[in-house]
């Protein structure tokens, strides 16, 4: 579920951002609100299901705790990835496709591939280190 969320919200980020890093960052609070609403709704559904039989068994308690932990993990993983992706876009002007890390075609300033851009950054860092 975490990687599916990353994939979905990365598509939203690409649709909004284009060449504007501020819009890339705008996906983060939108995703946060989405996750907050979905976690709230799923909590209501769990409570309704637990109240159906009139008792709160130890198994249901474990189920509720594990479900809440997983929901929080998915939200945290996705929001952290969107934050890192937005920061990387601000620095490199490249959007990447979800968890694959591939460059999104047409979302790069310049004509270099992701591998060429990585090599250029490494070369530039090595030159800077040599100058020190």
CSV table of N, CA and C in Angstrom, one decimal, residues 7-122:
chain,number,residue,atom,x,y,z
A,7,UNK,N,3.3,5.9,-5.7
A,7,UNK,CA,3.1,5.9,-7.2
A,7,UNK,C,2.0,6.9,-7.5
A,8,UNK,N,0.9,6.8,-6.8
A,8,UNK,CA,-0.3,7.6,-7.1
A,8,UNK,C,0.0,9.1,-6.9
A,9,UNK,N,0.6,9.4,-5.7
A,9,UNK,CA,0.8,10.8,-5.4
A,9,UNK,C,2.0,11.4,-6.2
A,10,UNK,N,2.9,10.5,-6.7
A,10,UNK,CA,3.9,11.0,-7.6
A,10,UNK,C,3.3,11.4,-8.9
A,11,UNK,N,2.3,10.7,-9.4
A,11,UNK,CA,1.6,11.1,-10.6
A,11,UNK,C,0.9,12.5,-10.4
A,12,UNK,N,0.3,12.7,-9.2
A,12,UNK,CA,-0.3,14.0,-9.0
A,12,UNK,C,0.8,15.1,-9.0
A,13,UNK,N,1.9,14.8,-8.3
A,13,UNK,CA,3.0,15.7,-8.3
A,13,UNK,C,3.5,16.1,-9.7
A,14,UNK,N,3.6,15.1,-10.5
A,14,UNK,CA,4.1,15.4,-11.9
A,14,UNK,C,3.0,16.2,-12.7
A,15,UNK,N,1.8,15.9,-12.4
A,15,UNK,CA,0.7,16.6,-13.2
A,15,UNK,C,0.7,18.1,-12.7
A,16,UNK,N,1.0,18.4,-11.5
A,16,UNK,CA,0.9,19.7,-11.0
A,16,UNK,C,2.2,20.5,-11.2
A,17,UNK,N,3.3,19.8,-11.0
A,17,UNK,CA,4.6,20.5,-10.9
A,17,UNK,C,5.2,21.1,-12.2
A,18,UNK,N,5.2,20.3,-13.2
A,18,UNK,CA,5.9,20.7,-14.5
A,18,UNK,C,7.2,21.3,-14.2
A,19,UNK,N,7.4,22.6,-14.2
A,19,UNK,CA,8.7,23.2,-14.0
A,19,UNK,C,8.6,24.2,-12.8
A,20,UNK,N,7.7,23.9,-11.9
A,20,UNK,CA,7.5,24.8,-10.7
A,20,UNK,C,7.7,24.0,-9.4
A,21,UNK,N,8.8,24.2,-8.7
A,21,UNK,CA,9.0,23.5,-7.5
A,21,UNK,C,8.0,23.8,-6.4
A,22,UNK,N,7.5,25.0,-6.4
A,22,UNK,CA,6.5,25.3,-5.4
A,22,UNK,C,5.2,24.4,-5.5
A,23,UNK,N,4.8,24.2,-6.8
A,23,UNK,CA,3.7,23.3,-7.0
A,23,UNK,C,4.0,21.8,-6.6
A,24,UNK,N,5.3,21.5,-6.8
A,24,UNK,CA,5.7,20.1,-6.3
A,24,UNK,C,5.6,20.0,-4.8
A,25,UNK,N,5.9,21.0,-4.1
A,25,UNK,CA,5.7,21.0,-2.6
A,25,UNK,C,4.3,21.1,-2.2
A,26,UNK,N,3.4,21.6,-3.1
A,26,UNK,CA,2.0,21.7,-2.8
A,26,UNK,C,1.3,20.4,-2.7
A,27,UNK,N,1.9,19.4,-3.3
A,27,UNK,CA,1.2,18.0,-3.2
A,27,UNK,C,1.4,17.5,-1.8
A,28,UNK,N,2.3,17.9,-1.0
A,28,UNK,CA,2.5,17.4,0.3
A,28,UNK,C,1.4,17.6,1.3
A,29,UNK,N,0.9,18.9,1.4
A,29,UNK,CA,-0.2,19.1,2.3
A,29,UNK,C,-1.5,18.5,1.8
A,30,UNK,N,-1.6,18.4,0.5
A,30,UNK,CA,-2.8,17.8,-0.1
A,30,UNK,C,-2.9,16.3,0.2
A,31,UNK,N,-1.7,15.7,0.1
A,31,UNK,CA,-1.6,14.3,0.4
A,31,UNK,C,-1.8,14.1,1.9
A,32,UNK,N,-1.3,15.0,2.7
A,32,UNK,CA,-1.5,14.9,4.2
A,32,UNK,C,-3.0,15.0,4.6
A,33,UNK,N,-3.7,15.9,3.9
A,33,UNK,CA,-5.2,16.0,4.2
A,33,UNK,C,-5.9,14.7,3.8
A,34,UNK,N,-5.5,14.2,2.6
A,34,UNK,CA,-6.1,13.0,2.1
A,34,UNK,C,-5.9,11.8,3.1
A,35,UNK,N,-4.7,11.7,3.5
A,35,UNK,CA,-4.4,10.6,4.5
A,35,UNK,C,-5.1,10.8,5.8
A,36,UNK,N,-5.2,12.0,6.3
A,36,UNK,CA,-5.9,12.3,7.5
A,36,UNK,C,-7.4,11.9,7.4
A,37,UNK,N,-8.0,12.2,6.3
A,37,UNK,CA,-9.4,11.9,6.1
A,37,UNK,C,-9.6,10.4,5.9
A,38,UNK,N,-8.7,9.7,5.2
A,38,UNK,CA,-8.9,8.3,5.0
A,38,UNK,C,-8.6,7.5,6.3
A,39,UNK,N,-7.7,8.0,7.1
A,39,UNK,CA,-7.4,7.3,8.4
A,39,UNK,C,-8.6,7.5,9.3
A,40,UNK,N,-9.2,8.7,9.3
A,40,UNK,CA,-10.3,8.9,10.1
A,40,UNK,C,-11.5,8.0,9.7
A,41,UNK,N,-11.8,8.0,8.4
A,41,UNK,CA,-12.9,7.2,7.9
A,41,UNK,C,-12.6,5.7,8.2
A,42,UNK,N,-11.4,5.2,8.0
A,42,UNK,CA,-11.2,3.8,8.3
A,42,UNK,C,-11.3,3.5,9.8
A,43,UNK,N,-10.9,4.5,10.6
A,43,UNK,CA,-11.1,4.3,12.0
A,43,UNK,C,-12.6,4.2,12.4
A,44,UNK,N,-13.5,5.0,11.8
A,44,UNK,CA,-14.9,4.9,12.0
A,44,UNK,C,-15.4,3.5,11.5
A,45,UNK,N,-15.0,3.0,10.4
A,45,UNK,CA,-15.4,1.7,9.9
A,45,UNK,C,-15.0,0.6,10.9
A,46,UNK,N,-13.7,0.7,11.4
A,46,UNK,CA,-13.3,-0.3,12.4
A,46,UNK,C,-14.1,-0.3,13.6
A,47,UNK,N,-14.4,1.0,14.1
A,47,UNK,CA,-15.2,1.1,15.4
A,47,UNK,C,-16.6,0.5,15.1
A,48,UNK,N,-17.2,0.8,14.0
A,48,UNK,CA,-18.5,0.3,13.7
A,48,UNK,C,-18.5,-1.3,13.6
A,49,UNK,N,-17.5,-1.8,13.0
A,49,UNK,CA,-17.4,-3.3,12.9
A,49,UNK,C,-17.2,-3.9,14.3
A,50,UNK,N,-16.4,-3.3,15.1
A,50,UNK,CA,-16.2,-3.8,16.5
A,50,UNK,C,-17.4,-3.7,17.3
A,51,UNK,N,-18.2,-2.7,17.2
A,51,UNK,CA,-19.5,-2.5,17.9
A,51,UNK,C,-20.6,-3.4,17.5
A,52,UNK,N,-20.4,-4.1,16.3
A,52,UNK,CA,-21.5,-4.9,15.8
A,52,UNK,C,-21.9,-6.1,16.8
A,53,UNK,N,-20.9,-6.7,17.4
A,53,UNK,CA,-21.1,-7.8,18.3
A,53,UNK,C,-21.2,-7.3,19.8
A,54,UNK,N,-21.0,-6.0,20.0
A,54,UNK,CA,-21.2,-5.5,21.4
A,54,UNK,C,-20.0,-5.6,22.3
A,55,UNK,N,-19.0,-6.3,21.9
A,55,UNK,CA,-17.8,-6.4,22.8
A,55,UNK,C,-16.5,-6.1,22.0
A,56,UNK,N,-15.5,-5.8,22.8
A,56,UNK,CA,-14.2,-5.4,22.2
A,56,UNK,C,-13.2,-6.5,22.7
A,57,UNK,N,-13.0,-7.5,21.8
A,57,UNK,CA,-12.2,-8.7,22.1
A,57,UNK,C,-10.7,-8.3,22.0
A,58,UNK,N,-9.8,-9.1,22.6
A,58,UNK,CA,-8.4,-8.9,22.4
A,58,UNK,C,-7.9,-8.9,20.9
A,59,UNK,N,-8.5,-9.8,20.2
A,59,UNK,CA,-8.2,-9.9,18.8
A,59,UNK,C,-8.6,-8.6,18.0
A,60,UNK,N,-9.7,-8.1,18.3
A,60,UNK,CA,-10.1,-6.8,17.7
A,60,UNK,C,-9.2,-5.7,18.1
A,61,UNK,N,-8.8,-5.7,19.3
A,61,UNK,CA,-7.8,-4.7,19.8
A,61,UNK,C,-6.5,-4.7,19.0
A,62,UNK,N,-6.0,-5.9,18.8
A,62,UNK,CA,-4.8,-6.1,18.1
A,62,UNK,C,-5.0,-5.7,16.6
A,63,UNK,N,-6.1,-6.1,16.0
A,63,UNK,CA,-6.5,-5.7,14.7
A,63,UNK,C,-6.5,-4.2,14.5
A,64,UNK,N,-7.2,-3.5,15.5
A,64,UNK,CA,-7.3,-2.0,15.4
A,64,UNK,C,-5.9,-1.4,15.5
A,65,UNK,N,-5.1,-1.9,16.4
A,65,UNK,CA,-3.7,-1.3,16.6
A,65,UNK,C,-2.9,-1.5,15.4
A,66,UNK,N,-2.9,-2.7,14.8
A,66,UNK,CA,-2.0,-3.0,13.7
A,66,UNK,C,-2.5,-2.2,12.4
A,67,UNK,N,-3.8,-2.1,12.3
A,67,UNK,CA,-4.4,-1.3,11.1
A,67,UNK,C,-4.0,0.1,11.2
A,68,UNK,N,-4.1,0.7,12.5
A,68,UNK,CA,-3.7,2.1,12.6
A,68,UNK,C,-2.2,2.3,12.4
A,69,UNK,N,-1.4,1.4,12.9
A,69,UNK,CA,0.1,1.5,12.6
A,69,UNK,C,0.4,1.4,11.1
A,70,UNK,N,-0.2,0.5,10.4
A,70,UNK,CA,0.0,0.4,9.0
A,70,UNK,C,-0.5,1.7,8.2
A,71,UNK,N,-1.6,2.2,8.6
A,71,UNK,CA,-2.1,3.4,8.0
A,71,UNK,C,-1.1,4.6,8.2
A,72,UNK,N,-0.6,4.7,9.4
A,72,UNK,CA,0.4,5.8,9.7
A,72,UNK,C,1.7,5.5,9.0
A,73,UNK,N,2.1,4.3,8.9
A,73,UNK,CA,3.3,4.0,8.1
A,73,UNK,C,3.2,4.4,6.7
A,74,UNK,N,2.1,4.0,6.1
A,74,UNK,CA,1.9,4.3,4.7
A,74,UNK,C,1.9,5.8,4.5
A,75,UNK,N,1.2,6.6,5.3
A,75,UNK,CA,1.1,8.0,5.2
A,75,UNK,C,2.5,8.6,5.4
A,76,UNK,N,3.2,8.2,6.4
A,76,UNK,CA,4.5,8.7,6.6
A,76,UNK,C,5.5,8.4,5.5
A,77,UNK,N,5.5,7.2,5.0
A,77,UNK,CA,6.3,6.8,3.9
A,77,UNK,C,6.1,7.7,2.6
A,78,UNK,N,4.8,7.8,2.3
A,78,UNK,CA,4.4,8.6,1.1
A,78,UNK,C,4.8,10.1,1.3
A,79,UNK,N,4.5,10.7,2.5
A,79,UNK,CA,4.7,12.1,2.7
A,79,UNK,C,6.2,12.4,2.7
A,80,UNK,N,7.0,11.4,3.3
A,80,UNK,CA,8.5,11.6,3.3
A,80,UNK,C,9.0,11.5,1.8
A,81,UNK,N,8.5,10.6,1.0
A,81,UNK,CA,9.0,10.5,-0.3
A,81,UNK,C,8.6,11.7,-1.1
A,82,UNK,N,7.4,12.2,-1.0
A,82,UNK,CA,7.0,13.5,-1.7
A,82,UNK,C,7.8,14.6,-1.3
A,83,UNK,N,8.2,14.7,0.0
A,83,UNK,CA,9.1,15.8,0.5
A,83,UNK,C,10.4,15.7,-0.2
A,84,UNK,N,11.0,14.5,-0.1
A,84,UNK,CA,12.3,14.3,-0.7
A,84,UNK,C,12.3,14.5,-2.2
A,85,UNK,N,11.2,14.1,-2.9
A,85,UNK,CA,11.1,14.3,-4.3
A,85,UNK,C,11.0,15.8,-4.7
A,86,UNK,N,10.2,16.5,-3.9
A,86,UNK,CA,10.1,18.0,-4.1
A,86,UNK,C,11.4,18.7,-3.9
A,87,UNK,N,12.1,18.3,-2.8
A,87,UNK,CA,13.4,18.9,-2.6
A,87,UNK,C,14.4,18.6,-3.7
A,88,UNK,N,14.4,17.3,-4.2
A,88,UNK,CA,15.3,17.0,-5.3
A,88,UNK,C,14.9,17.7,-6.5
A,89,UNK,N,13.6,17.9,-6.8
A,89,UNK,CA,13.2,18.6,-8.0
A,89,UNK,C,13.7,20.1,-7.9
A,90,UNK,N,13.6,20.7,-6.7
A,90,UNK,CA,14.0,22.0,-6.5
A,90,UNK,C,15.5,22.2,-6.8
A,91,UNK,N,16.3,21.2,-6.5
A,91,UNK,CA,17.8,21.2,-6.7
A,91,UNK,C,18.1,20.9,-8.1
A,92,UNK,N,17.6,19.8,-8.6
A,92,UNK,CA,18.0,19.2,-9.9
A,92,UNK,C,17.2,19.6,-11.1
A,93,UNK,N,15.9,20.1,-10.8
A,93,UNK,CA,15.0,20.4,-11.9
A,93,UNK,C,14.6,19.1,-12.6
A,94,UNK,N,14.6,18.0,-12.0
A,94,UNK,CA,14.2,16.7,-12.5
A,94,UNK,C,13.1,16.0,-11.6
A,95,UNK,N,12.1,15.6,-12.2
A,95,UNK,CA,11.1,14.8,-11.5
A,95,UNK,C,11.4,13.3,-11.8
A,96,UNK,N,11.2,12.5,-10.8
A,96,UNK,CA,11.5,11.0,-11.0
A,96,UNK,C,10.2,10.3,-10.8
A,97,UNK,N,10.1,9.1,-11.5
A,97,UNK,CA,8.9,8.3,-11.4
A,97,UNK,C,8.9,7.4,-10.2
A,98,UNK,N,8.2,7.9,-9.2
A,98,UNK,CA,7.9,7.1,-8.0
A,98,UNK,C,9.1,6.4,-7.5
A,99,UNK,N,9.0,5.1,-7.1
A,99,UNK,CA,10.0,4.4,-6.4
A,99,UNK,C,11.1,3.8,-7.4
A,100,UNK,N,10.8,3.9,-8.7
A,100,UNK,CA,11.8,3.4,-9.6
A,100,UNK,C,13.0,4.3,-9.7
A,101,UNK,N,12.8,5.6,-9.5
A,101,UNK,CA,13.9,6.6,-9.6
A,101,UNK,C,14.2,7.0,-11.0
A,102,UNK,N,13.5,6.5,-12.0
A,102,UNK,CA,13.7,6.9,-13.3
A,102,UNK,C,13.3,8.3,-13.6
A,103,UNK,N,14.0,9.0,-14.5
A,103,UNK,CA,13.6,10.4,-14.8
A,103,UNK,C,12.3,10.3,-15.6
A,104,UNK,N,11.4,11.2,-15.3
A,104,UNK,CA,10.2,11.4,-16.1
A,104,UNK,C,10.5,12.1,-17.4
A,105,UNK,N,10.2,11.4,-18.5
A,105,UNK,CA,10.5,12.1,-19.8
A,105,UNK,C,9.8,13.4,-19.9
A,106,UNK,N,10.6,14.4,-20.4
A,106,UNK,CA,10.0,15.7,-20.6
A,106,UNK,C,10.0,16.6,-19.4
A,107,UNK,N,10.4,16.1,-18.3
A,107,UNK,CA,10.4,16.9,-17.1
A,107,UNK,C,11.8,17.3,-16.6
A,108,UNK,N,12.7,17.4,-17.6
A,108,UNK,CA,14.0,17.8,-17.3
A,108,UNK,C,14.4,19.1,-18.1
A,109,UNK,N,15.1,20.0,-17.5
A,109,UNK,CA,15.6,21.1,-18.1
A,109,UNK,C,16.9,20.7,-18.8
A,110,UNK,N,17.0,20.7,-20.1
A,110,UNK,CA,18.2,20.2,-20.7
A,110,UNK,C,18.0,18.9,-21.5
A,111,UNK,N,19.0,18.4,-22.1
A,111,UNK,CA,18.8,17.2,-23.0
A,111,UNK,C,19.6,16.0,-22.4
A,112,UNK,N,20.0,16.0,-21.2
A,112,UNK,CA,20.7,14.9,-20.6
A,112,UNK,C,19.8,13.9,-20.0
A,113,UNK,N,20.3,12.6,-20.0
A,113,UNK,CA,19.5,11.6,-19.4
A,113,UNK,C,19.8,11.6,-17.9
A,114,UNK,N,19.0,10.8,-17.1
A,114,UNK,CA,19.2,10.7,-15.7
A,114,UNK,C,20.6,10.2,-15.3
A,115,UNK,N,21.1,9.3,-16.1
A,115,UNK,CA,22.5,8.8,-15.9
A,115,UNK,C,23.5,9.8,-16.1
A,116,UNK,N,23.3,10.6,-17.2
A,116,UNK,CA,24.3,11.6,-17.6
A,116,UNK,C,24.2,12.7,-16.5
A,117,UNK,N,23.0,13.0,-16.0
A,117,UNK,CA,22.9,14.1,-15.0
A,117,UNK,C,23.6,13.6,-13.7
A,118,UNK,N,23.5,12.3,-13.4
A,118,UNK,CA,24.1,11.8,-12.2
A,118,UNK,C,25.7,11.9,-12.4
A,119,UNK,N,26.2,11.5,-13.5
A,119,UNK,CA,27.6,11.6,-13.8
A,119,UNK,C,28.1,13.1,-13.7
A,120,UNK,N,27.3,14.0,-14.2
A,120,UNK,CA,27.7,15.4,-14.2
A,120,UNK,C,27.7,15.9,-12.7
A,121,UNK,N,26.8,15.5,-11.9
A,121,UNK,CA,26.8,15.9,-10.5
A,121,UNK,C,28.0,15.3,-9.8
A,122,UNK,N,28.3,14.0,-10.1
A,122,UNK,CA,29.5,13.4,-9.4
A,122,UNK,C,30.8,14.1,-9.9
